[in-house]
C-alpha positions as a printed NumPy array, in Angstrom:
array([[-13.238, -40.176,  88.644],
       [-11.243, -43.403,  88.5  ],
       [-13.425, -45.084,  91.143],
       [-16.515, -44.319,  89.04 ],
       [-14.977, -46.377,  86.236],
       [-14.842, -49.559,  88.292],
       [-18.626, -50.231,  88.443],
       [-18.911, -49.641,  84.68 ],
       [-15.919, -51.874,  84.049],
       [-17.32 , -54.594,  86.31 ],
       [-20.706, -54.524,  84.538],
       [-19.061, -54.598,  81.101],
       [-16.801, -57.434,  82.279],
       [-19.857, -59.443,  83.409],
       [-21.705, -58.82 ,  80.117],
       [-18.656, -59.919,  78.149],
       [-18.556, -63.015,  80.361],
       [-22.079, -63.885,  79.224],
       [-21.122, -63.276,  75.584],
       [-17.984, -65.331,  76.15 ],
       [-20.044, -68.264,  77.404],
       [-21.882, -68.318,  74.076],
       [-18.614, -67.827,  72.216],
       [-17.343, -70.945,  73.95 ],
       [-20.449, -73.104,  73.762],
       [-21.291, -72.574,  70.076],
       [-17.868, -73.629,  68.77 ],
       [-17.728, -76.412,  71.371],
       [-20.897, -77.945,  69.925],
       [-19.581, -77.567,  66.37 ],
       [-16.167, -79.061,  67.227],
       [-17.89 , -81.878,  69.08 ],
       [-19.262, -83.149,  65.751],
       [-15.695, -83.718,  64.5  ],
       [-13.463, -84.143,  67.55 ],
       [-13.448, -85.874,  70.929],
       [-14.99 , -83.7  ,  73.663],
       [-11.642, -82.761,  75.219],
       [-10.245, -81.492,  71.911],
       [-13.526, -79.647,  71.296],
       [-13.261, -78.078,  74.751],
       [ -9.655, -76.956,  74.258],
       [-10.339, -75.445,  70.828],
       [-13.505, -73.679,  72.005],
       [-11.698, -72.367,  75.091],
       [ -8.901, -70.948,  72.937],
       [-11.436, -69.177,  70.72 ],
       [-13.482, -67.805,  73.605],
       [-10.439, -66.709,  75.584],
       [ -9.075, -64.854,  72.559],
       [-12.42 , -63.158,  71.982],
       [-12.712, -62.31 ,  75.67 ],
       [ -9.259, -60.74 ,  75.666],
       [-10.009, -58.419,  72.753],
       [-13.535, -57.547,  73.944],
       [-12.286, -56.74 ,  77.434],
       [ -9.347, -54.736,  76.09 ],
       [-11.651, -52.643,  73.906],
       [-14.86 , -52.301,  75.902],
       [-14.097, -53.027,  79.556],
       [-10.675, -51.458,  80.034],
       [-10.353, -49.347,  76.867],
       [ -6.716, -50.198,  76.526],
       [ -4.496, -51.303,  73.689],
       [ -4.076, -55.065,  73.443],
       [ -0.436, -56.116,  73.648],
       [  1.277, -59.462,  73.278],
       [  2.306, -59.361,  76.955],
       [ -1.296, -58.803,  78.089],
       [ -2.518, -61.499,  75.709],
       [ -0.041, -64.028,  77.1  ],
       [ -0.952, -63.143,  80.715],
       [ -4.718, -63.141,  80.105],
       [ -5.16 , -66.913,  80.704],
       [ -4.356, -66.162,  84.357],
       [ -7.901, -64.811,  84.584],
       [ -9.168, -68.315,  83.807],
       [ -6.872, -69.743,  86.475],
       [ -8.205, -67.223,  89.003],
       [-11.759, -68.109,  88.013],
       [-11.066, -71.83 ,  88.324],
       [ -9.499, -71.488,  91.777],
       [-12.281, -69.204,  93.018],
       [-15.11 , -71.375,  91.727],
       [-13.492, -74.574,  92.987],
       [-13.07 , -73.107,  96.478],
       [-16.6  , -71.727,  96.327],
       [-18.127, -75.059,  95.318],
       [-16.278, -76.801,  98.136],
       [-17.432, -74.286, 100.746],
       [-21.019, -74.293,  99.487],
       [-21.381, -78.075,  99.21 ],
       [-19.169, -79.497, 101.962],
       [-19.377, -76.777, 104.586],
       [-22.727, -75.071, 103.964],
       [-24.545, -78.148, 102.555],
       [-25.879, -76.475,  99.417],
       [-27.011, -78.643,  96.529],
       [-24.105, -79.684,  94.316],
       [-26.411, -79.031,  91.38 ],
       [-26.63 , -75.269,  92.039],
       [-23.401, -74.598,  93.927],
       [-21.324, -74.006,  90.746],
       [-23.708, -71.268,  89.633],
       [-23.418, -69.447,  92.952],
       [-19.667, -69.979,  93.048],
       [-19.357, -68.566,  89.527],
       [-21.197, -65.416,  90.55 ],
       [-18.972, -65.05 ,  93.585],
       [-15.864, -65.516,  91.413],
       [-16.66 , -62.55 ,  89.158],
       [-15.023, -59.955,  91.454],
       [-11.872, -62.069,  91.87 ],
       [-11.6  , -62.692,  88.138],
       [-12.277, -59.007,  87.478],
       [ -9.438, -57.912,  89.778],
       [ -6.963, -60.297,  88.122],
       [ -8.129, -59.247,  84.665],
       [ -7.888, -55.56 ,  85.556],
       [ -4.311, -55.946,  86.835],
       [ -3.301, -57.663,  83.609],
       [ -5.073, -55.251,  81.296],
       [ -4.249, -52.031,  83.17 ],
       [ -0.781, -52.403,  84.699],
       [  0.558, -49.327,  86.486],
       [  2.931, -48.499,  83.629],
       [  0.18 , -48.715,  81.011],
       [ -0.038, -45.7  ,  78.684],
       [ -3.264, -43.706,  78.543],
       [ -6.311, -45.805,  77.646],
       [ -7.671, -45.606,  74.117],
       [-10.942, -43.769,  73.517]])
């Protein structure tokens, strides 16, 4: 039964990723009217990462959010960054893909890596039973 959860979790994780992109971009554009782009980016990232944490806790993993999980959750962004950076390098420098489209392909390829890191943070082995 547990293995049947993984495809559902992965799909939910991807959908939340799409929602999270909007959750980032909307505030980024608003903050950009008042702050330099880097400040706007940091503030929008904090908002979207917080939203992503709670959405994934509730809908993807059906687990209780804890402070420990919340503090570890930014590691999913680090995993995504490392995966996409490696992917862009391989696609552009080794496989000669267009640098214009390589980040999109690399982002798709990074979803499973980011999902695995996120799942380990949100569902550690000692985690109590998931919430309904």
